[in-house]
PDB file of C-alpha atoms in Angstrom:
ATOM      1  CA  GLY N1208      -7.765 -14.589  90.533  1.00 72.00           C
ATOM      2  CA  LYS N1209      -7.490 -17.103  87.649  1.00 76.00           C
ATOM      3  CA  LEU N1210      -4.644 -19.557  87.471  1.00 78.00           C
ATOM      4  CA  TRP N1211      -2.545 -18.925  84.416  1.00 76.00           C
ATOM      5  CA  ALA N1212      -2.346 -22.613  83.724  1.00 75.00           C
ATOM      6  CA  THR N1213      -6.089 -23.108  83.293  1.00 77.00           C
ATOM      7  CA  GLY N1214      -6.491 -25.070  80.158  1.00 77.00           C
ATOM      8  CA  PHE N1215      -2.712 -25.292  79.674  1.00 81.00           C
ATOM      9  CA  ILE N1216      -1.507 -28.399  77.915  1.00 85.00           C
ATOM     10  CA  SER N1217       2.153 -29.171  78.416  1.00 91.00           C
ATOM     11  CA  TRP N1218       4.483 -30.667  75.821  1.00 95.00           C
ATOM     12  CA  LYS N1219       5.235 -34.358  76.476  1.00 95.00           C
ATOM     13  CA  PHE N1220       8.425 -35.487  78.162  1.00 96.00           C
ATOM     14  CA  THR N1221      10.076 -38.926  78.655  1.00 94.00           C
ATOM     15  CA  ASP N1222      13.254 -40.370  80.033  1.00 91.00           C
ATOM     16  CA  LYS N1223      12.981 -43.408  77.676  1.00 87.00           C
ATOM     17  CA  PHE N1224      13.783 -42.989  74.057  1.00 78.00           C
ATOM     18  CA  ASP N1225      13.751 -45.582  71.338  1.00 73.00           C
ATOM     19  CA  ASP N1226      16.527 -43.881  69.473  1.00 74.00           C
ATOM     20  CA  GLU N1227      18.320 -46.851  68.001  1.00 73.00           C
ATOM     21  CA  LYS N1228      16.898 -46.080  64.536  1.00 81.00           C
ATOM     22  CA  LEU N1229      17.753 -42.290  64.767  1.00 91.00           C
ATOM     23  CA  THR N1230      20.656 -40.552  63.211  1.00 94.00           C
ATOM     24  CA  SER N1231      23.398 -39.174  65.445  1.00 95.00           C
ATOM     25  CA  ALA N1232      23.782 -35.482  65.687  1.00 97.00           C
ATOM     26  CA  SER N1233      26.757 -34.161  67.646  1.00 97.00           C
ATOM     27  CA  LYS N1234      26.937 -30.753  65.845  1.00 98.00           C
ATOM     28  CA  ILE N1235      24.265 -28.595  64.357  1.00 98.00           C
ATOM     29  CA  SER N1236      25.100 -25.453  62.421  1.00 98.00           C
ATOM     30  CA  PHE N1237      23.101 -22.949  60.325  1.00 97.00           C
ATOM     31  CA  GLU N1238      22.861 -19.361  59.192  1.00 95.00           C
ATOM     32  CA  PHE N1239      19.797 -17.243  59.715  1.00 89.00           C
ATOM     33  CA  TRP N1240      20.660 -14.903  56.811  1.00 85.00           C
ATOM     34  CA  LYS N1241      23.294 -15.119  54.077  1.00 86.00           C
ATOM     35  CA  GLY N1242      25.951 -12.408  54.570  1.00 87.00           C
ATOM     36  CA  TRP N1243      25.385 -12.016  58.349  1.00 89.00           C
ATOM     37  CA  PRO N1244      27.981 -14.391  59.871  1.00 93.00           C
ATOM     38  CA  GLU N1245      27.640 -12.748  63.323  1.00 94.00           C
ATOM     39  CA  PHE N1246      24.208 -14.602  63.550  1.00 93.00           C
ATOM     40  CA  ALA N1247      25.480 -18.021  62.431  1.00 97.00           C
ATOM     41  CA  VAL N1248      24.652 -20.634  65.084  1.00 98.00           C
ATOM     42  CA  VAL N1249      26.408 -23.791  66.201  1.00 98.00           C
ATOM     43  CA  TRP N1250      25.029 -26.278  68.717  1.00 98.00           C
ATOM     44  CA  ASP N1251      27.552 -28.790  69.975  1.00 98.00           C
ATOM     45  CA  TYR N1252      26.346 -31.923  71.748  1.00 98.00           C
ATOM     46  CA  ASP N1253      28.211 -32.837  74.921  1.00 98.00           C
ATOM     47  CA  SER N1254      27.479 -36.460  75.640  1.00 96.00           C
ATOM     48  CA  ALA N1255      28.915 -36.355  79.146  1.00 97.00           C
ATOM     49  CA  SER N1256      26.370 -33.793  80.304  1.00 96.00           C
ATOM     50  CA  GLY N1257      23.595 -34.556  77.763  1.00 95.00           C
ATOM     51  CA  PHE N1258      23.311 -30.887  76.762  1.00 97.00           C
ATOM     52  CA  TYR N1259      23.704 -29.083  73.456  1.00 98.00           C
ATOM     53  CA  LYS N1260      25.969 -25.978  73.851  1.00 98.00           C
ATOM     54  CA  ARG N1261      25.300 -22.869  71.801  1.00 98.00           C
ATOM     55  CA  SER N1262      27.692 -20.626  70.006  1.00 98.00           C
ATOM     56  CA  GLU N1263      26.779 -17.664  67.808  1.00 97.00           C
ATOM     57  CA  GLY N1264      28.917 -15.728  65.429  1.00 96.00           C
ATOM     58  CA  GLY N1265      31.887 -17.916  66.094  1.00 96.00           C
ATOM     59  CA  ALA N1266      31.899 -17.254  69.884  1.00 97.00           C
ATOM     60  CA  THR N1267      30.460 -19.026  72.883  1.00 97.00           C
ATOM     61  CA  HIS N1268      26.917 -17.735  73.418  1.00 97.00           C
ATOM     62  CA  VAL N1269      26.804 -16.699  77.106  1.00 97.00           C
ATOM     63  CA  ASP N1270      23.824 -15.940  79.411  1.00 96.00           C
ATOM     64  CA  LEU N1271      24.342 -12.271  80.498  1.00 95.00           C
ATOM     65  CA  GLU N1272      22.858 -13.148  83.949  1.00 96.00           C
ATOM     66  CA  ASN N1273      25.068 -16.042  85.020  1.00 97.00           C
ATOM     67  CA  LYS N1274      27.895 -15.784  82.513  1.00 97.00           C
ATOM     68  CA  GLN N1275      27.485 -19.515  81.585  1.00 97.00           C
ATOM     69  CA  GLN N1276      27.272 -20.896  77.999  1.00 98.00           C
ATOM     70  CA  LEU N1277      23.670 -21.326  76.868  1.00 98.00           C
ATOM     71  CA  LEU N1278      22.599 -24.972  77.081  1.00 98.00           C
ATOM     72  CA  ALA N1279      19.541 -27.035  76.078  1.00 98.00           C
ATOM     73  CA  LYS N1280      18.457 -30.621  76.321  1.00 97.00           C
ATOM     74  CA  ASN N1281      16.281 -30.377  73.276  1.00 97.00           C
ATOM     75  CA  ILE N1282      16.632 -28.306  70.068  1.00 98.00           C
ATOM     76  CA  VAL N1283      13.785 -27.679  67.633  1.00 98.00           C
ATOM     77  CA  ILE N1284      14.410 -26.204  64.222  1.00 98.00           C
ATOM     78  CA  GLN N1285      11.028 -24.799  63.096  1.00 98.00           C
ATOM     79  CA  PHE N1286      10.954 -23.724  59.372  1.00 98.00           C
ATOM     80  CA  THR N1287       8.507 -21.048  58.631  1.00 97.00           C
ATOM     81  CA  LYS N1288       7.701 -18.229  56.022  1.00 97.00           C
ATOM     82  CA  GLN N1289       9.645 -15.052  56.650  1.00 94.00           C
ATOM     83  CA  GLU N1290       8.513 -11.614  55.400  1.00 93.00           C
ATOM     84  CA  GLY N1291      10.505  -8.483  55.370  1.00 91.00           C
ATOM     85  CA  PRO N1292      12.411  -6.409  56.188  1.00 90.00           C
ATOM     86  CA  LEU N1293       9.369  -4.537  57.398  1.00 94.00           C
ATOM     87  CA  ASP N1294      11.023  -1.237  58.410  1.00 95.00           C
ATOM     88  CA  GLU N1295      14.281   0.732  58.360  1.00 94.00           C
ATOM     89  CA  HIS N1296      15.462  -1.381  61.365  1.00 93.00           C
ATOM     90  CA  LYS N1297      15.158  -4.572  59.238  1.00 86.00           C
ATOM     91  CA  HIS N1298      12.539  -6.236  61.525  1.00 92.00           C
ATOM     92  CA  LEU N1299      11.160  -9.432  60.089  1.00 91.00           C
ATOM     93  CA  PHE N1300       7.834 -11.233  60.399  1.00 93.00           C
ATOM     94  CA  TYR N1301       7.686 -15.076  60.897  1.00 94.00           C
ATOM     95  CA  ASP N1302       4.397 -16.868  60.266  1.00 96.00           C
ATOM     96  CA  VAL N1303       4.178 -19.086  63.353  1.00 96.00           C
ATOM     97  CA  ILE N1304       0.447 -19.387  63.340  1.00 97.00           C
ATOM     98  CA  SER N1305       0.468 -22.053  60.590  1.00 96.00           C
ATOM     99  CA  ASN N1306       2.223 -25.434  60.059  1.00 98.00           C
ATOM    100  CA  GLY N1307       5.349 -26.729  58.481  1.00 98.00           C
ATOM    101  CA  LYS N1308       8.414 -28.836  58.721  1.00 98.00           C
ATOM    102  CA  ALA N1309      10.644 -29.225  61.736  1.00 98.00           C
ATOM    103  CA  THR N1310      13.849 -30.995  62.714  1.00 98.00           C
ATOM    104  CA  PHE N1311      14.417 -32.275  66.317  1.00 98.00           C
ATOM    105  CA  PHE N1312      17.591 -32.771  68.252  1.00 98.00           C
ATOM    106  CA  ILE N1313      17.228 -34.827  71.437  1.00 96.00           C
ATOM    107  CA  ASN N1314      19.980 -36.773  73.294  1.00 93.00           C
ATOM    108  CA  GLY N1315      22.443 -36.428  70.527  1.00 95.00           C
ATOM    109  CA  LYS N1316      20.010 -37.793  67.919  1.00 96.00           C
ATOM    110  CA  THR N1317      17.944 -36.155  65.199  1.00 97.00           C
ATOM    111  CA  PHE N1318      14.742 -36.756  63.334  1.00 96.00           C
ATOM    112  CA  ASP N1319      12.399 -34.825  61.120  1.00 97.00           C
ATOM    113  CA  GLY N1320       8.782 -34.007  61.752  1.00 98.00           C
ATOM    114  CA  THR N1321       6.277 -31.218  61.633  1.00 98.00           C
ATOM    115  CA  TRP N1322       4.843 -28.311  63.675  1.00 98.00           C
ATOM    116  CA  LYS N1323       1.384 -26.889  63.903  1.00 98.00           C
ATOM    117  CA  LYS N1324      -0.076 -23.918  65.609  1.00 97.00           C
ATOM    118  CA  ALA N1325      -3.817 -23.054  65.114  1.00 95.00           C
ATOM    119  CA  SER N1326      -4.010 -19.745  67.006  1.00 93.00           C
ATOM    120  CA  GLN N1327      -1.932 -17.029  68.672  1.00 92.00           C
ATOM    121  CA  THR N1328      -2.681 -18.324  72.105  1.00 87.00           C
ATOM    122  CA  GLY N1329      -2.595 -22.005  71.048  1.00 89.00           C
ATOM    123  CA  ARG N1330       0.243 -24.310  71.787  1.00 92.00           C
ATOM    124  CA  THR N1331       2.579 -25.349  69.007  1.00 97.00           C
ATOM    125  CA  ILE N1332       2.199 -29.078  68.492  1.00 97.00           C
ATOM    126  CA  TYR N1333       5.368 -30.927  67.253  1.00 98.00           C
ATOM    127  CA  SER N1334       4.927 -34.310  65.633  1.00 98.00           C
ATOM    128  CA  ASN N1335       7.342 -36.932  64.396  1.00 96.00           C
ATOM    129  CA  ALA N1336       7.322 -38.273  60.806  1.00 94.00           C
ATOM    130  CA  GLN N1337       4.711 -40.956  61.923  1.00 95.00           C
ATOM    131  CA  GLY N1338       2.362 -38.174  63.107  1.00 96.00           C
ATOM    132  CA  LYS N1339       2.816 -38.854  66.844  1.00 96.00           C
ATOM    133  CA  GLU N1340       3.435 -35.966  69.280  1.00 97.00           C
ATOM    134  CA  VAL N1341       7.184 -35.533  70.002  1.00 97.00           C
ATOM    135  CA  GLN N1342       8.223 -36.452  73.499  1.00 96.00           C
ATOM    136  CA  PHE N1343      11.113 -34.377  74.699  1.00 97.00           C
ATOM    137  CA  ALA N1344      13.875 -35.182  77.141  1.00 96.00           C
ATOM    138  CA  PRO N1345      13.281 -33.474  80.585  1.00 96.00           C
ATOM    139  CA  GLY N1346      14.979 -30.137  80.575  1.00 95.00           C
ATOM    140  CA  GLN N1347      15.272 -27.004  78.444  1.00 96.00           C
ATOM    141  CA  ILE N1348      13.738 -26.772  74.978  1.00 97.00           C
ATOM    142  CA  TRP N1349      15.303 -24.260  72.556  1.00 98.00           C
ATOM    143  CA  VAL N1350      13.097 -23.464  69.495  1.00 98.00           C
ATOM    144  CA  GLU N1351      15.006 -21.884  66.574  1.00 98.00           C
ATOM    145  CA  ILE N1352      12.683 -20.307  63.958  1.00 97.00           C
ATOM    146  CA  LEU N1353      14.346 -20.516  60.515  1.00 96.00           C
ATOM    147  CA  PRO N1354      13.131 -19.157  57.215  1.00 95.00           C
ATOM    148  CA  LEU N1355      11.945 -21.714  54.721  1.00 96.00           C
ATOM    149  CA  GLY N1356      14.789 -22.916  52.500  1.00 93.00           C
ATOM    150  CA  ASN N1357      17.567 -22.381  55.027  1.00 94.00           C
ATOM    151  CA  LYS N1358      20.014 -25.286  55.302  1.00 95.00           C
ATOM    152  CA  LEU N1359      21.085 -27.282  58.317  1.00 96.00           C
ATOM    153  CA  ASP N1360      24.567 -28.789  58.559  1.00 97.00           C
ATOM    154  CA  ILE N1361      24.254 -31.766  60.756  1.00 98.00           C
ATOM    155  CA  GLN N1362      27.325 -33.804  61.755  1.00 97.00           C
TER     156      GLN N1362
END
């Protein structure tokens, strides 16, 4: 009988970006783990559609339901502590109830900031370098959790 959204606080969205001072980012690439190229990710920005298009392991990353390439309007790279492998299946643990650095990609531009999450049921709060909450472009947000120390190649 309770609405799931009781107490829910949405991320912020805007159609207006003051992005003149931001760095362009038409291609983002990174590895999750050295020696595992099948998990290497590339996001290519398509300025005509305003979407980032995802590839993984050198191939187009396709949604199994609709057979379309995975797209996102906003990409968040959230750096966090990784532990593991935890078992024989090489499962890993990422400390996402904490805080740390983040890099954001919105409308073909990039900027650095931070993330903070106080509890398991709390919302992750993303802030820019000036400490203001990030405002995303309306549309999909894809959060990539990367181990601390991993490098991003931004073009």
